[in-house]
Coordinates of C-alpha atoms and ligand atoms in Angstrom, one line a residue:
M1 CA -34.6 50.3 34.0
T2 CA -31.9 47.6 33.6
T3 CA -32.9 44.4 34.2
R4 CA -31.4 41.4 36.3
V5 CA -29.9 39.8 32.9
E6 CA -28.1 42.6 32.2
A7 CA -26.6 43.4 35.5
A8 CA -25.3 40.4 35.6
L9 CA -23.5 40.5 32.2
P10 CA -20.4 42.2 32.8
H11 CA -19.7 39.8 35.8
A12 CA -20.1 37.0 33.4
L13 CA -17.8 38.3 30.4
L14 CA -15.1 39.3 33.4
F15 CA -15.4 35.5 34.6
L16 CA -15.3 34.3 31.3
V17 CA -12.1 36.4 30.2
L18 CA -10.6 35.6 33.5
F19 CA -11.5 31.7 32.8
L20 CA -10.1 31.9 29.3
S21 CA -6.5 33.6 30.5
Y22 CA -6.2 31.1 33.2
V23 CA -6.5 28.2 30.6
T24 CA -4.3 29.8 28.4
L25 CA -1.5 30.7 30.8
L26 CA -1.6 26.8 32.1
H27 CA -1.4 25.3 28.7
I28 CA 1.7 27.6 27.8
A29 CA 3.1 26.6 31.0
K30 CA 2.3 22.9 30.5
R31 CA 3.7 23.2 27.0
S32 CA 7.3 25.3 28.3
K33 CA 7.5 22.2 31.0
S34 CA 7.3 19.6 28.4
K35 CA 9.7 21.2 25.8
Q36 CA 12.1 21.7 29.0
Q37 CA 11.6 18.2 30.2
Q38 CA 12.2 16.9 26.4
Q39 CA 15.5 19.1 26.0
Q40 CA 16.6 18.3 29.5
G41 CA 16.4 14.6 28.6
H42 CA 17.7 12.6 25.7
G43 CA 15.7 13.3 22.7
R44 CA 14.5 16.1 20.2
L45 CA 11.2 17.9 20.6
L46 CA 8.7 16.4 18.4
P47 CA 7.6 19.1 15.9
S48 CA 3.7 20.4 16.2
P49 CA 1.5 23.2 14.7
P50 CA 0.7 26.1 16.9
G51 CA -2.0 24.6 19.1
L52 CA -5.3 26.2 21.0
P53 CA -6.1 25.6 24.7
L54 CA -8.2 22.8 25.5
I55 CA -9.1 21.5 21.9
G56 CA -5.3 21.6 20.8
H57 CA -5.3 21.4 16.8
L58 CA -9.0 20.0 16.5
H59 CA -9.9 23.3 14.8
L60 CA -7.2 22.1 12.0
A61 CA -9.0 18.7 11.8
I62 CA -12.4 20.4 11.5
L63 CA -11.1 23.0 8.9
Y64 CA -9.5 19.9 6.9
R65 CA -12.9 18.1 7.0
L66 CA -15.1 21.1 5.9
Q67 CA -12.7 21.5 3.0
G68 CA -13.3 17.8 2.2
I69 CA -9.4 17.0 3.0
L70 CA -9.2 13.4 3.9
P71 CA -7.2 12.5 7.0
N72 CA -4.2 11.0 5.0
V73 CA -3.8 13.9 2.8
S74 CA -4.0 16.8 5.9
F75 CA -1.3 14.6 7.8
C76 CA 0.9 15.0 4.9
D77 CA 0.2 18.7 4.4
L78 CA 0.5 19.5 8.3
T79 CA 4.0 17.6 8.5
A80 CA 4.8 19.7 5.1
K81 CA 4.6 22.8 6.9
Y82 CA 5.3 22.0 10.3
G83 CA 6.7 18.6 10.5
R84 CA 10.4 17.4 10.6
D85 CA 12.1 14.2 9.2
G86 CA 8.5 12.9 8.4
L87 CA 7.1 13.4 12.0
V88 CA 4.4 15.5 13.1
L89 CA 2.8 15.6 16.4
I90 CA -0.9 17.1 16.6
R91 CA -3.7 17.0 19.5
L92 CA -7.3 16.4 19.3
G93 CA -8.6 17.6 22.5
S94 CA -6.4 15.7 25.1
M95 CA -5.3 13.3 22.8
P96 CA -1.8 13.8 21.7
M97 CA -1.3 11.7 17.9
L98 CA 1.9 11.4 16.0
A99 CA 1.9 11.0 12.2
V100 CA 4.8 9.3 10.7
S101 CA 5.6 9.6 7.0
S102 CA 8.8 8.7 6.6
R103 CA 10.8 5.6 6.0
R104 CA 12.9 5.7 8.7
A105 CA 10.7 6.6 11.1
A106 CA 8.4 3.9 10.0
E107 CA 11.2 1.7 10.4
A108 CA 11.7 2.7 13.8
V109 CA 8.3 2.0 14.6
M110 CA 7.4 -1.5 13.2
R111 CA 11.0 -2.7 13.5
T112 CA 13.5 -1.0 16.2
Q113 CA 10.8 -0.2 19.0
D114 CA 7.8 -2.9 17.4
H115 CA 8.3 -4.6 20.6
L116 CA 7.2 -1.2 22.5
L117 CA 4.8 -0.1 19.9
A118 CA 2.7 -3.3 19.3
W119 CA 0.4 -1.8 21.6
R120 CA -3.3 -0.7 20.2
P121 CA -4.6 2.8 22.2
P122 CA -7.8 2.0 24.2
S123 CA -11.2 2.5 22.5
T124 CA -14.5 2.3 24.7
M125 CA -16.2 1.4 21.4
A126 CA -14.0 -1.4 20.7
H127 CA -13.6 -2.6 24.0
T128 CA -17.4 -2.5 24.3
L129 CA -18.4 -4.3 20.8
F130 CA -15.6 -6.7 20.7
Y131 CA -16.4 -8.8 24.3
G132 CA -13.7 -6.4 26.4
S133 CA -11.1 -6.5 23.3
R134 CA -11.0 -10.4 23.5
D135 CA -10.6 -10.0 19.5
V136 CA -6.8 -9.5 17.8
I137 CA -7.0 -5.9 16.1
F138 CA -7.8 -4.1 19.2
A139 CA -6.6 -6.6 21.9
S140 CA -3.7 -4.8 24.2
Y141 CA 0.1 -6.5 23.6
S142 CA -0.8 -9.3 25.8
D143 CA -0.7 -13.0 26.0
H144 CA -4.2 -13.0 25.1
W145 CA -3.1 -11.2 21.7
R146 CA -0.1 -13.6 21.1
Q147 CA -2.3 -16.6 21.2
A148 CA -5.2 -15.5 19.3
K149 CA -2.9 -14.3 16.6
K150 CA -0.8 -17.6 16.7
L151 CA -4.0 -19.7 16.1
L152 CA -4.9 -17.1 13.2
T153 CA -1.9 -17.6 11.6
T154 CA -1.0 -21.4 12.2
H155 CA -4.7 -23.0 11.9
L156 CA -7.0 -20.6 9.9
L157 CA -4.9 -18.8 7.5
T158 CA -2.1 -20.7 6.5
M159 CA -1.5 -21.2 2.9
K160 CA -2.4 -24.8 3.0
K161 CA -5.7 -23.7 4.8
V162 CA -6.5 -21.0 2.2
Q163 CA -5.9 -23.4 -0.6
S164 CA -8.5 -25.6 0.9
Y165 CA -11.0 -23.1 0.3
R166 CA -10.1 -23.1 -3.7
T167 CA -13.3 -24.6 -4.5
V168 CA -15.2 -22.0 -2.8
R169 CA -13.7 -19.2 -4.7
E170 CA -13.8 -20.9 -8.1
E171 CA -17.7 -21.6 -7.5
E172 CA -18.2 -18.1 -6.4
V173 CA -15.8 -17.1 -9.7
R174 CA -18.4 -18.9 -11.5
R175 CA -21.7 -17.3 -9.9
A176 CA -19.9 -13.4 -10.6
M177 CA -19.4 -14.6 -14.1
A178 CA -22.7 -15.4 -14.9
K179 CA -24.1 -12.3 -13.3
V180 CA -21.5 -10.3 -15.3
S181 CA -22.7 -12.3 -18.7
D182 CA -26.3 -11.6 -18.1
A183 CA -25.3 -7.6 -17.9
A184 CA -23.1 -8.2 -21.1
M185 CA -25.7 -9.8 -23.1
A186 CA -28.3 -7.0 -22.1
S187 CA -25.8 -4.3 -22.7
K188 CA -26.3 -2.6 -19.3
A189 CA -24.0 -0.8 -17.0
L190 CA -23.3 -3.4 -14.0
D191 CA -23.2 -2.5 -10.8
V192 CA -19.8 -3.6 -10.0
S193 CA -19.3 -2.3 -6.5
E194 CA -22.0 -4.6 -5.4
L195 CA -20.8 -7.5 -7.5
L196 CA -17.3 -7.4 -6.3
Y197 CA -18.4 -6.6 -2.7
G198 CA -21.0 -9.6 -2.9
F199 CA -17.9 -11.8 -4.3
T200 CA -15.7 -11.0 -1.2
F201 CA -18.1 -11.5 1.2
D202 CA -19.6 -15.2 -0.1
V203 CA -16.3 -16.3 -0.3
M204 CA -15.6 -15.2 3.4
C205 CA -18.7 -16.4 4.9
R206 CA -18.4 -19.8 3.2
A207 CA -14.9 -19.9 4.7
A208 CA -15.8 -18.6 7.9
V209 CA -18.9 -20.2 8.6
S210 CA -19.7 -22.3 5.7
G211 CA -22.9 -22.4 3.0
R212 CA -24.5 -25.2 5.3
V213 CA -25.6 -22.3 7.7
V214 CA -25.7 -19.2 5.7
K215 CA -26.6 -19.2 2.0
A216 CA -26.3 -16.6 -0.2
D217 CA -28.5 -13.6 -0.5
D218 CA -30.4 -15.4 2.5
D219 CA -31.5 -13.3 5.9
M220 CA -29.0 -14.1 7.5
S221 CA -26.2 -13.4 5.1
R222 CA -28.1 -10.0 4.8
L223 CA -27.6 -9.5 8.8
F224 CA -23.9 -10.3 8.5
R225 CA -23.8 -7.5 5.8
E226 CA -25.8 -5.0 7.8
L227 CA -24.0 -6.0 11.1
I228 CA -20.2 -5.5 9.2
N229 CA -21.3 -2.1 7.9
L230 CA -22.7 -0.9 11.1
T231 CA -19.4 -1.8 13.3
E232 CA -17.2 -0.5 10.6
K233 CA -19.5 3.0 10.9
L234 CA -19.2 2.7 14.5
I235 CA -15.4 2.3 15.1
G236 CA -14.6 4.8 11.9
G237 CA -16.8 7.3 13.0
L238 CA -16.1 10.6 14.9
N239 CA -16.1 9.1 18.9
L240 CA -15.7 12.3 20.7
E241 CA -14.8 10.2 24.1
D242 CA -11.3 9.2 22.0
Y243 CA -10.5 12.8 22.0
F244 CA -11.8 13.9 25.6
P245 CA -11.6 10.6 27.6
W246 CA -12.7 12.9 30.4
L247 CA -16.2 12.9 29.2
L248 CA -16.4 9.2 30.0
R249 CA -16.9 10.7 33.4
V250 CA -20.1 12.2 32.7
G251 CA -22.2 9.2 33.4
V252 CA -24.9 10.2 30.8
F253 CA -22.5 10.7 27.8
R254 CA -20.8 7.2 28.9
R255 CA -24.1 5.4 28.9
A256 CA -25.0 6.8 25.5
V257 CA -21.5 5.6 24.3
C258 CA -21.8 2.2 25.6
A259 CA -25.7 2.1 24.8
K260 CA -24.7 2.1 21.2
A261 CA -22.1 -0.3 21.2
D262 CA -23.8 -2.9 23.3
R263 CA -26.9 -2.5 21.2
L264 CA -24.9 -3.8 18.1
R265 CA -22.8 -6.2 20.2
K266 CA -26.0 -7.8 21.5
R267 CA -27.0 -8.0 17.4
W268 CA -24.0 -9.7 16.8
D269 CA -24.4 -12.1 19.8
E270 CA -28.0 -13.5 18.9
L271 CA -26.4 -14.0 15.4
L272 CA -23.0 -15.6 16.1
D273 CA -24.7 -17.9 19.0
K274 CA -26.9 -19.5 16.4
V275 CA -24.1 -19.9 14.1
I276 CA -21.8 -21.7 16.8
D277 CA -24.6 -23.7 18.2
D278 CA -25.4 -25.1 14.9
H279 CA -21.7 -26.2 14.4
E280 CA -21.5 -27.8 17.9
R281 CA -24.5 -29.7 17.3
N282 CA -23.2 -30.9 14.0
Q283 CA -19.7 -31.2 14.7
A284 CA -19.6 -34.9 14.5
Q285 CA -20.9 -34.7 11.0
Q286 CA -19.5 -32.0 9.7
H287 CA -17.5 -32.1 6.5
E288 CA -16.7 -28.7 5.4
H289 CA -14.2 -27.4 7.6
D290 CA -14.8 -23.9 8.2
F291 CA -12.9 -21.2 10.6
V292 CA -15.8 -21.8 13.1
D293 CA -15.0 -25.4 13.4
V294 CA -11.2 -24.8 13.1
L295 CA -11.8 -22.5 16.1
L296 CA -14.0 -25.0 18.2
S297 CA -11.3 -27.8 17.7
H298 CA -8.6 -25.5 19.5
Q299 CA -10.8 -23.6 22.0
H300 CA -9.4 -25.9 24.9
E301 CA -6.2 -26.0 23.9
Y302 CA -6.2 -22.0 23.6
G303 CA -8.1 -21.4 26.2
L304 CA -10.8 -19.7 24.6
T305 CA -14.6 -18.9 25.5
K306 CA -17.5 -18.5 23.7
D307 CA -16.9 -14.7 24.0
H308 CA -13.4 -15.2 22.4
L309 CA -15.2 -17.1 19.6
K310 CA -17.3 -14.2 18.6
A311 CA -14.9 -11.4 19.1
L312 CA -12.5 -13.2 16.7
L313 CA -15.4 -14.2 14.0
I314 CA -16.3 -10.3 14.2
D315 CA -12.6 -9.4 13.5
I316 CA -12.5 -11.6 10.7
F317 CA -15.8 -10.2 9.1
V318 CA -14.7 -6.9 9.6
A319 CA -11.2 -6.7 8.6
G320 CA -11.4 -9.4 5.7
T321 CA -14.4 -8.3 3.7
D322 CA -14.3 -4.3 3.0
T323 CA -10.3 -4.5 2.5
S324 CA -10.5 -7.2 -0.4
Y325 CA -13.2 -5.9 -1.9
L326 CA -11.7 -2.2 -2.1
V327 CA -8.7 -3.7 -3.7
L328 CA -11.0 -5.3 -6.1
E329 CA -12.8 -2.0 -7.2
Y330 CA -9.8 0.2 -7.3
A331 CA -8.3 -2.5 -9.5
M332 CA -11.4 -2.1 -12.0
V333 CA -11.1 1.5 -12.0
E334 CA -7.7 1.8 -13.0
L335 CA -8.5 -0.8 -15.4
V336 CA -10.7 1.3 -17.5
R337 CA -8.4 4.6 -16.5
N338 CA -5.2 2.6 -18.2
P339 CA -6.2 1.1 -21.5
H340 CA -2.5 0.8 -21.9
V341 CA -2.1 -1.2 -19.0
T342 CA -4.9 -3.2 -19.4
S343 CA -4.1 -4.4 -22.9
R344 CA -1.0 -5.8 -21.6
L345 CA -2.8 -7.6 -18.4
Q346 CA -5.3 -9.2 -21.0
D347 CA -2.6 -10.5 -23.3
E348 CA -0.9 -11.9 -20.1
V349 CA -4.1 -13.7 -19.0
R350 CA -5.5 -14.6 -22.5
H351 CA -2.1 -16.1 -23.4
R352 CA -1.8 -18.0 -20.4
V353 CA -5.6 -19.5 -20.5
L354 CA -5.1 -20.3 -24.2
N355 CA -2.0 -22.2 -23.4
T356 CA -3.8 -24.6 -20.7
Q357 CA -7.1 -24.9 -22.8
E358 CA -9.3 -24.2 -19.6
M359 CA -12.3 -22.4 -20.3
V360 CA -12.1 -20.3 -16.9
V361 CA -8.8 -19.1 -15.3
T362 CA -8.1 -21.4 -12.3
E363 CA -6.5 -20.3 -9.3
E364 CA -3.6 -22.1 -10.2
V365 CA -3.0 -20.5 -13.6
A366 CA -3.7 -17.1 -12.0
S367 CA -1.2 -17.3 -9.2
S368 CA 1.2 -17.6 -12.2
M369 CA 0.9 -14.5 -13.6
A370 CA 3.7 -12.0 -13.4
Y371 CA 1.8 -8.9 -14.5
L372 CA -1.5 -9.4 -12.7
K373 CA 0.5 -9.8 -9.5
A374 CA 2.2 -6.5 -10.3
F375 CA -0.8 -4.8 -11.3
I376 CA -2.2 -5.8 -7.7
K377 CA 0.7 -4.3 -6.1
E378 CA 0.1 -1.0 -8.1
T379 CA -3.4 -1.2 -6.7
L380 CA -2.5 -1.6 -3.2
R381 CA 0.7 1.2 -3.9
L382 CA -2.1 3.9 -5.0
H383 CA -5.2 2.9 -3.0
P384 CA -4.2 1.5 0.4
P385 CA -7.2 0.4 1.9
A386 CA -5.8 1.3 5.4
P387 CA -4.1 4.4 4.6
M388 CA -2.8 4.7 8.1
L389 CA -2.7 1.0 8.9
A390 CA -3.9 0.8 12.8
P391 CA -3.0 3.1 15.5
H392 CA 0.1 1.6 17.1
Y393 CA 0.7 2.6 20.9
S394 CA 3.0 2.3 23.6
L395 CA 2.7 2.0 27.4
T396 CA 6.4 3.8 27.9
E397 CA 8.4 6.5 26.4
V398 CA 10.1 5.5 23.3
D399 CA 12.6 6.8 21.2
I400 CA 12.0 7.0 17.3
D401 CA 14.8 8.3 15.0
G402 CA 15.9 10.5 17.9
Y403 CA 12.7 12.2 19.1
V404 CA 11.1 11.2 22.3
V405 CA 7.7 10.2 21.7
P406 CA 5.6 10.1 25.3
A407 CA 4.2 7.0 26.6
K408 CA 0.5 6.8 25.6
T409 CA 1.0 8.6 22.0
P410 CA -1.3 6.9 19.4
I411 CA 1.0 6.8 16.4
L412 CA -0.4 6.5 12.7
I413 CA 1.9 5.2 10.1
N414 CA 0.8 7.2 6.9
N415 CA 1.1 4.2 4.4
W416 CA -0.6 6.5 1.7
A417 CA 1.9 8.9 2.0
L418 CA 5.1 6.8 2.0
A419 CA 3.5 5.1 -1.2
R420 CA 3.3 8.2 -3.2
D421 CA 6.7 9.7 -1.7
S422 CA 8.0 11.1 -5.2
S423 CA 11.5 11.0 -3.8
V424 CA 11.2 7.5 -3.5
W425 CA 8.9 6.3 -6.1
K426 CA 9.6 7.4 -9.7
D427 CA 6.5 8.8 -11.4
A428 CA 4.7 7.8 -7.8
E429 CA 1.2 9.5 -9.2
E430 CA 1.2 7.3 -12.0
F431 CA -0.4 4.0 -12.3
K432 CA 2.8 1.9 -13.7
P433 CA 2.5 -2.0 -12.7
E434 CA 5.8 -2.3 -14.5
R435 CA 7.3 -0.9 -11.5
F436 CA 7.3 -4.3 -9.4
M437 CA 7.9 -6.7 -12.5
E438 CA 11.4 -8.2 -13.0
M439 CA 13.9 -5.7 -13.9
G440 CA 11.5 -2.8 -12.9
S441 CA 12.9 -0.5 -10.4
E442 CA 10.7 -1.9 -7.2
A443 CA 11.1 -5.9 -8.3
S444 CA 11.9 -7.0 -5.1
I445 CA 9.3 -5.3 -2.9
N446 CA 6.9 -7.9 -1.4
F447 CA 3.7 -7.7 0.8
K448 CA 5.8 -8.5 3.8
G449 CA 6.5 -4.6 4.5
N450 CA 10.4 -5.7 4.8
D451 CA 11.3 -1.8 2.7
F452 CA 8.9 0.2 5.0
Q453 CA 8.0 2.0 1.8
F454 CA 5.1 -0.1 0.6
L455 CA 3.1 -1.1 3.9
P456 CA -0.6 -2.2 2.6
F457 CA -0.5 -4.9 5.3
G458 CA 1.4 -3.0 7.9
A459 CA 4.7 -4.8 9.3
G460 CA 6.2 -5.9 12.3
R461 CA 4.3 -7.7 15.2
R462 CA 1.0 -6.5 14.2
M463 CA 1.4 -7.1 10.4
C464 CA -2.0 -8.5 9.0
P465 CA -2.3 -12.2 8.8
G466 CA -4.7 -12.2 5.9
I467 CA -2.3 -11.8 3.3
N468 CA -2.6 -14.8 1.4
F469 CA -6.5 -15.4 2.0
S470 CA -7.1 -11.7 0.2
I471 CA -5.0 -12.0 -2.5
S472 CA -6.1 -15.3 -3.7
S473 CA -9.4 -14.2 -4.2
I474 CA -8.2 -11.1 -5.8
E475 CA -6.0 -12.6 -8.2
V476 CA -8.5 -15.2 -9.5
L477 CA -11.4 -13.0 -9.9
L478 CA -9.6 -9.9 -11.4
A479 CA -8.1 -12.5 -13.8
N480 CA -11.6 -13.8 -15.1
L481 CA -13.2 -10.3 -15.4
V482 CA -10.2 -9.6 -17.8
Y483 CA -10.3 -12.7 -19.6
H484 CA -13.8 -13.2 -20.3
F485 CA -14.7 -9.4 -21.2
N486 CA -13.8 -6.0 -21.8
W487 CA -14.7 -3.2 -19.8
E488 CA -16.2 0.3 -20.6
V489 CA -17.3 3.6 -18.4
P490 CA -21.0 4.1 -19.2
T491 CA -21.8 7.7 -20.7
V492 CA -24.0 9.6 -18.1
M493 CA -25.4 12.8 -19.3
G494 CA -22.9 12.8 -21.9
K495 CA -20.0 12.2 -19.7
T496 CA -17.8 9.4 -19.3
S497 CA -15.1 9.8 -16.4
I498 CA -15.3 7.9 -12.8
D499 CA -15.8 10.3 -9.8
M500 CA -12.8 9.9 -7.8
T501 CA -14.0 11.6 -4.7
E502 CA -13.2 9.2 -1.7
E503 CA -13.9 9.0 2.0
V504 CA -12.1 7.7 5.1
C505 CA -14.2 5.7 7.8
M506 CA -12.6 2.4 8.4
T507 CA -11.2 2.1 5.1
L508 CA -10.2 4.7 2.1
H509 CA -13.0 4.3 -0.2
R510 CA -14.5 6.1 -3.5
K511 CA -17.8 7.8 -2.2
E512 CA -19.7 6.5 -5.6
K513 CA -20.6 2.9 -6.5
L514 CA -18.5 1.8 -9.5
F515 CA -20.9 1.2 -12.8
L516 CA -19.0 -0.2 -15.6
V517 CA -20.6 -1.8 -19.1
P518 CA -19.1 -5.2 -19.8
K519 CA -18.4 -6.2 -23.2
M520 CA -18.0 -10.2 -23.9
V521 CA -15.1 -11.0 -26.0
G522 CA -14.9 -13.9 -28.3
V523 CA -11.9 -15.7 -26.9
Ligands
HEM1 C1 -6.5 -6.5 1.0 C2 -6.8 -7.2 2.0 C3 -6.5 -6.6 3.2 C4 -5.8 -5.6 3.7 C5 -5.3 -4.3 2.8 C6 -5.5 -5.7 5.2 C7 -4.9 -4.7 5.7 C8 -4.5 -4.6 7.1 C9 -3.6 -3.6 8.0 C10 -3.0 -2.1 7.3 C11 -3.7 -4.1 9.2 C12 -3.1 -3.1 10.2 C13 -1.7 -3.6 10.5 C14 -1.0 -2.9 11.5 O1 -1.7 -2.2 12.4 O2 0.2 -2.1 11.5 C15 -4.3 -5.6 9.0 C16 -4.6 -6.1 10.4 C17 -5.3 -7.1 10.4 N1 -6.0 -7.9 9.4 FE1 -5.7 -7.3 7.4 N2 -5.9 -6.5 5.4 C18 -6.7 -7.3 4.7 C19 -7.0 -8.7 4.7 C20 -7.2 -9.5 5.6 C21 -8.2 -10.6 6.0 C22 -8.7 -11.3 5.0 C23 -8.1 -10.8 7.0 C24 -9.0 -12.3 7.8 C25 -9.3 -13.1 7.1 C26 -7.6 -9.7 8.1 C27 -7.4 -10.0 9.2 C28 -6.7 -8.9 9.8 C29 -6.5 -9.0 11.3 C30 -7.0 -9.9 12.4 C31 -5.5 -7.9 11.7 C32 -4.7 -7.6 13.1 C33 -3.6 -7.9 13.5 C34 -2.9 -7.4 14.7 O3 -3.5 -6.5 15.2 O4 -2.0 -8.3 15.3 N3 -6.9 -8.7 7.2 N4 -4.7 -5.8 7.9

């Protein structure tokens, strides 16, 4: 005897087949309509791999992910297979996304059409976390963004202001050197990742909220570290609503997404309220002028509410800590993997310091070292912390290198691919700081992204305002690490190699912590 379920089964299957056919036809019709529209119009059709109804190319993204292939590498692969002129359009769910990996197209995005493409795509997570995008990174291209960025570039992160934190950096360098000396004396492998992150975070913390409020390794400092980490995970994680925005119309889903971000924002709120209130109370007797003091002193001039201040502070902590730390960590990795390069770097540092009679490498001396600068550039070329920059976006249709990009298509600049393009860079995969030295093939390249082949900090209106701040910390610590110590990879189970497996969340980083053995040198 057939049950009711068995009797209903053929109807259900028929319904499913009809539904899928309908969706497929709709998809094909939509594609050919947009093809026609673009062909009748002024531009060429953007190249794209064949996609599936509803999910677009989500299956490809999942396949790459299952094989452990990083997004920057999978975009390279898709561009090679389906792209043209360094462009490939993919669709994740209902969200189109254009990956750019040619110099010409990058120039079109960040120079020719920069005025149109200086927007950011909307993100529910970022909107909730950053007080309605009252920060700089996620702010839309608006008067608020212009004002806030001006405040950062003319008051907070100028070269003069960065130099005023020199004592902070030199004190933190001394603390770091003491930790390394202890490990060297005990002939122990050192958790270099923790050392470098601790240094970067402490410098940032003291510059932003001053050592009077937050002391190294106290509860407040641990809370800052935890919240930075959680924010990166939340923003850089897989947020389904970005690919299927219609999901946000489902009440339960929307509440779940917002609740997660809300909880984290409340924790930031509590912490930053304490910090700002403390600064307000002590404004008169404050000597050490940190970022909070500067923000408070310009609050009325720039029309900033307390929420603006908090959003800006979260931006600075999130954008400025992990990035600089990762450059230092990859620099140490390249140091031990390239002994030939290392001895040239040590020669430069030790020679210069002998000439100055100083016991430590000061910031002034470090900043005059040409090979050290080239070494840092080469590290940023091969290991940019933000391999796809931050997404750019236009509210209107825009022409990129003769192709029509529909309005509201997030654009990812594959800065990682551009910096490894073998048609542009000689020995692209090799670590050769010499290329950036005087007489080297890339001697004229700087951090401003003017050439559109080396873009670790982006270019154009949305370029990173933190270059001076990060480079000065990186230079002085790295110079001291190579001046006082030689570095070796510890032997673990008979092996002495470094695991280079990487992952991308908000930033590109190695999965494993870096452990190295420091050996004191008698200089
Ligand atoms: C080595 C260190 C750093 C790297 C590699 C880096 C890289 C970047 C990149 C790639 C962008 C996006 C550019 C674009 O959208 O085209 C960016 C934006 C930004 N960075 Fe950095 N950054 C670093 C350090 C810092 C520091 C130290 C700060 C602050 C103290 C900072 C604050 C910001 C801000 C506020 C933005 C948003 C700019 C905007 O949207 O207009 N960054 N950074």
